[in-house]
Each structure stands twice: as C-alpha cells, then as structure tokens.
GROMACS .gro file of C-alpha atoms in nm:
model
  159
    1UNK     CA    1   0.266   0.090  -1.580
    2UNK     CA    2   0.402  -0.221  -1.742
    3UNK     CA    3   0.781  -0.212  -1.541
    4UNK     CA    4   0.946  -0.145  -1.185
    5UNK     CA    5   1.206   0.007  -1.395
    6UNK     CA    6   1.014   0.302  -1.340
    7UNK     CA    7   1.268   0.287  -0.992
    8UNK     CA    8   1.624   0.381  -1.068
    9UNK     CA    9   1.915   0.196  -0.888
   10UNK     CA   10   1.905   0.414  -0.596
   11UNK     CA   11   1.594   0.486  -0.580
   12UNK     CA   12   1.520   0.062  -0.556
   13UNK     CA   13   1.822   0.052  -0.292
   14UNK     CA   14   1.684   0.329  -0.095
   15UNK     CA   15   1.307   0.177  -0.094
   16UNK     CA   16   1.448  -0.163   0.001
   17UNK     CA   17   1.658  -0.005   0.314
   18UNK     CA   18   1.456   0.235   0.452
   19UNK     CA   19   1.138  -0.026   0.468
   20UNK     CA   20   1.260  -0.213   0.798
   21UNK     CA   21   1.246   0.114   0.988
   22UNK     CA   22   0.910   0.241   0.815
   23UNK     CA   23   0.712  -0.083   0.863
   24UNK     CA   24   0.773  -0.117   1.227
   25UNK     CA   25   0.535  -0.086   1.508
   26UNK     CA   26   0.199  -0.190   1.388
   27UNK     CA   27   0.223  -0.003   1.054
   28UNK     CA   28  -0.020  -0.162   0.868
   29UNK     CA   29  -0.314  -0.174   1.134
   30UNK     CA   30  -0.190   0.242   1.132
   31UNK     CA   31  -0.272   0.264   0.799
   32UNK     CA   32  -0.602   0.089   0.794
   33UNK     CA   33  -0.701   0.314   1.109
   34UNK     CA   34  -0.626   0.613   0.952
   35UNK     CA   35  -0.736   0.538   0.609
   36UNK     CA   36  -1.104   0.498   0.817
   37UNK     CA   37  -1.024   0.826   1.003
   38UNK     CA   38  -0.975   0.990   0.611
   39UNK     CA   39  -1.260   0.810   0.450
   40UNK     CA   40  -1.519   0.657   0.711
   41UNK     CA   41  -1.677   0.485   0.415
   42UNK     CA   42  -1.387   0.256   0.318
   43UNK     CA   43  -1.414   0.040   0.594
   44UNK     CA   44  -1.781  -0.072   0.470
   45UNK     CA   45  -1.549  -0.213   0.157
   46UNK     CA   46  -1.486  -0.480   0.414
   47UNK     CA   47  -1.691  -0.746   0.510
   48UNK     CA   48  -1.581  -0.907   0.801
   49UNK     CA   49  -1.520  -0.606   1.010
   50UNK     CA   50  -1.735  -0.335   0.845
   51UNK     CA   51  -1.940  -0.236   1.095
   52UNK     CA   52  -1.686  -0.309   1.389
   53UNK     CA   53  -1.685  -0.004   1.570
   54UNK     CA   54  -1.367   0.158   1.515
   55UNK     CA   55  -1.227   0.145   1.886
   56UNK     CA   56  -1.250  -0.194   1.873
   57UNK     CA   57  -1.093  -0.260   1.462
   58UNK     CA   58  -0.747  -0.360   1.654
   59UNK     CA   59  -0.841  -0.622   1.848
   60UNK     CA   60  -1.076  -0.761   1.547
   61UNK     CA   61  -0.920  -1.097   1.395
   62UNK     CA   62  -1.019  -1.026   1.062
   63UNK     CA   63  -0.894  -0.657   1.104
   64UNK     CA   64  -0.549  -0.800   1.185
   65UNK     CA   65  -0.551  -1.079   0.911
   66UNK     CA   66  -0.629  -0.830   0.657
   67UNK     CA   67  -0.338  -0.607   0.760
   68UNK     CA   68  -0.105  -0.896   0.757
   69UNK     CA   69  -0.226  -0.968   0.384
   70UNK     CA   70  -0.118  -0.623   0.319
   71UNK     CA   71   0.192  -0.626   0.456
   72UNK     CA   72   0.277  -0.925   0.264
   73UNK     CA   73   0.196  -0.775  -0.066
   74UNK     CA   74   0.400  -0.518  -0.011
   75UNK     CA   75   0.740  -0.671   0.129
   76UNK     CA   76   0.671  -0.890  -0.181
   77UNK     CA   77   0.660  -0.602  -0.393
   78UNK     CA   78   1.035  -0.446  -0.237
   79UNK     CA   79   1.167  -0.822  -0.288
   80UNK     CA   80   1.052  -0.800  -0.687
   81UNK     CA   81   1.172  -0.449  -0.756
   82UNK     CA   82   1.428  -0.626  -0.962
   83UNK     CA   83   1.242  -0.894  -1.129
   84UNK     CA   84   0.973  -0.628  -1.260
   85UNK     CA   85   0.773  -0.909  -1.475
   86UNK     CA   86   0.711  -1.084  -1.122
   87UNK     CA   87   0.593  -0.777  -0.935
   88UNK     CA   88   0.368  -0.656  -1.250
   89UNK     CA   89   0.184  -1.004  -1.263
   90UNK     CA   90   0.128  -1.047  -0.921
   91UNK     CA   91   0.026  -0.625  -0.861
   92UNK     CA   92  -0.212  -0.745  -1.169
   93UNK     CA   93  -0.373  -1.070  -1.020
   94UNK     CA   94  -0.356  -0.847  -0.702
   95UNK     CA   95  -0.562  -0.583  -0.890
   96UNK     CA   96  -0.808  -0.851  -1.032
   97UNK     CA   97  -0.871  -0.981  -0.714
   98UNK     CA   98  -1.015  -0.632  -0.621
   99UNK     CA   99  -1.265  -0.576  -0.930
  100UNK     CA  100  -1.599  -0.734  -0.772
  101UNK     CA  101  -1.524  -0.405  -0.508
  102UNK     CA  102  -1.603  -0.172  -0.800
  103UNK     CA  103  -1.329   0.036  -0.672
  104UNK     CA  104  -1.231   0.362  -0.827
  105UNK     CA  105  -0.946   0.572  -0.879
  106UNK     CA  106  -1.013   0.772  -0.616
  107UNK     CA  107  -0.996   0.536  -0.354
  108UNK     CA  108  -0.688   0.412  -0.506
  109UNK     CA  109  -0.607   0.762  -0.484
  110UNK     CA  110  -0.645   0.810  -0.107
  111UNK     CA  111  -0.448   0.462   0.011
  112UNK     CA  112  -0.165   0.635  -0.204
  113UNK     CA  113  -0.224   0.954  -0.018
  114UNK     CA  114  -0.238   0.820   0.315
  115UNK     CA  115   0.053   0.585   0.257
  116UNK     CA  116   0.281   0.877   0.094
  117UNK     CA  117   0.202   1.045   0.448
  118UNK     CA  118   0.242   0.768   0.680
  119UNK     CA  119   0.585   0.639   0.516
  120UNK     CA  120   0.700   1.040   0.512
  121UNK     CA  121   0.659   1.022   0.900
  122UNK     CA  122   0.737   0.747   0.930
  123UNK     CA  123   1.127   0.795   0.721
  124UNK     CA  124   1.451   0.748   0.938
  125UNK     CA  125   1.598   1.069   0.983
  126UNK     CA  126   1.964   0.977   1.042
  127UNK     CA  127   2.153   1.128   0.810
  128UNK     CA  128   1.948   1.481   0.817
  129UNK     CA  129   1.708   1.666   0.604
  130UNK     CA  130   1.851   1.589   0.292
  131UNK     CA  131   1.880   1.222   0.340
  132UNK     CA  132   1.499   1.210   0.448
  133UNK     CA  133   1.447   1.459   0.126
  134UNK     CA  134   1.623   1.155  -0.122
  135UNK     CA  135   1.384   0.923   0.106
  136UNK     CA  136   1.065   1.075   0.029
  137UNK     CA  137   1.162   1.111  -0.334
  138UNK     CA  138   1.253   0.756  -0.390
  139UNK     CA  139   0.933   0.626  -0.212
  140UNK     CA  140   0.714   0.836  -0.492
  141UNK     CA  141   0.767   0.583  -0.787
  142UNK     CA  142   0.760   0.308  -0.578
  143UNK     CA  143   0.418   0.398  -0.486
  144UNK     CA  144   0.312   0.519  -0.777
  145UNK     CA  145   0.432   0.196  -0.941
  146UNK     CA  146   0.242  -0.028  -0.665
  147UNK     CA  147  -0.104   0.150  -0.629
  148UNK     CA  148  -0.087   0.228  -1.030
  149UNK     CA  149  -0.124  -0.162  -1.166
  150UNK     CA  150  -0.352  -0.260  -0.905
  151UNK     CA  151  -0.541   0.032  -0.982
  152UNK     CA  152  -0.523  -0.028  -1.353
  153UNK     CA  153  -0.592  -0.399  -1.320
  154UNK     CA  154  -0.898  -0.336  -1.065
  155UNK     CA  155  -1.080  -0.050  -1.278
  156UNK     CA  156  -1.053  -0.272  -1.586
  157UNK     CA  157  -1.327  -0.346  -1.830
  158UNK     CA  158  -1.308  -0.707  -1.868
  159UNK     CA  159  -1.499  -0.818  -2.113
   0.00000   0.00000   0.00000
C-alpha cells in the first residue's frame, strides 16, 4: 500500500468534507470506548490506563492524551491525501512506532471495523441516502489505505 492514490478525486474531496461533521463530539474517546466494549483485551495494550476501570477511561488523563494523539494522526492523514509520499512515511514511522506491541492483523482488523462503523453513523445525511451511500464508499479506501501501512509497517520482520 505504497500510495493515497488508491483515493480518486472525489473520493479524497468527499473524505476531506465530510470529516468536520464525523469527528465531532468526542469521537475519538467514542472510538477507544467502544473498541474496549468490542475487544476488552485491547485496552491492556495500554499502559497508562490499562487497568482503569472502564467507567472511569474518560476522565483518565492519559485516556484523553492518547485520543488526542489519534486524532492528530488522522487529520494529518486527510491533510496528506494529496502529497501521498508524506502520508506513506509518516503511516510507516507511525506503524514502527507500534512493533514492540506485537500487534497483529487482527487487531488492526477490528480498529478498521469499529471505525468503518462509527464514521457510517456517524456520516451527514443531508443530501439523502445516496449521498450517505457515495460517503460510506469513499471512506473505504481511505481506511483501508490508513490502517493498511501501519499495519504493514507494525507486523514487519525487521531484521
């Protein structure tokens, strides 16, 4: 997954539009909470507020900070969708950063799940069905794209 061309035009325009309305309201402490709910397990990945109990995970400093962190990757990664030799190096260093969490492609696979269903609820439905419809279909790749390299770069052999 070497290029954000894997995003047409449209698909990049619709991403970078439709990402004010889906990231609103406390998205990213949403998808932390309900990436716990899925997979209880995951939040033992994390340090600093592993064993916080989970009522309490939004008030947690270190809960928040890593949210924010999150955040910023990804409003970097809608900023780079046209500079795609930017967004691969830093999804890579991103994905090197996570290697000494011996993560594997399933739990890649599950933070792409529960962010395909977050950002599907999440989609501005002016414009009706088939407006949300080209939504949902441009927000695929873009996924894809993003959870792919750091997945790549974070399951990597390095010798």
């Amino acid at each position: 997954m070497k290029s954000s061309r894997f995003l047409n035009e449209s698909q990049t325009a619709l991403v970078k539009q439709s990402w004010p309305m889906i990231v609103s309201n406390g998205f990213w402490t949403s998808f932390y909470t309900n990436l716990f709910k899925r997979s209880p397990s995951y939040q033992l990945q994390f340090d600093r507020f592993a064993h916080v109990p989970f009522e309490e995970l939004e008030s947690n400093v270190h809960f928040l900070a890593h949210s924010v962190r999150t955040g910023f990757v990804f409003n970097t990664a809608i900023e780079l969708l046209e500079t795609p030799d930017e967004l691969h190096k830093i999804l890579v260093d991103l994905g090197a950063k996570h290697r000494k969490f011996r993560l594997t492609a399933e739990h890649f696979e599950v933070v792409r799940d529960v962010l395909t269903r977050m950002i599907e609820d999440r989609l501005p439905t002016t414009g009706g069905p088939d407006r949300v419809a080209l939504l949902a279909e441009a927000w695929k790749p873009f996924l894809t794209l993003v959870i792919g390299v750091i997945m790549d770069s974070a399951t990597a052999t390095v010798n």
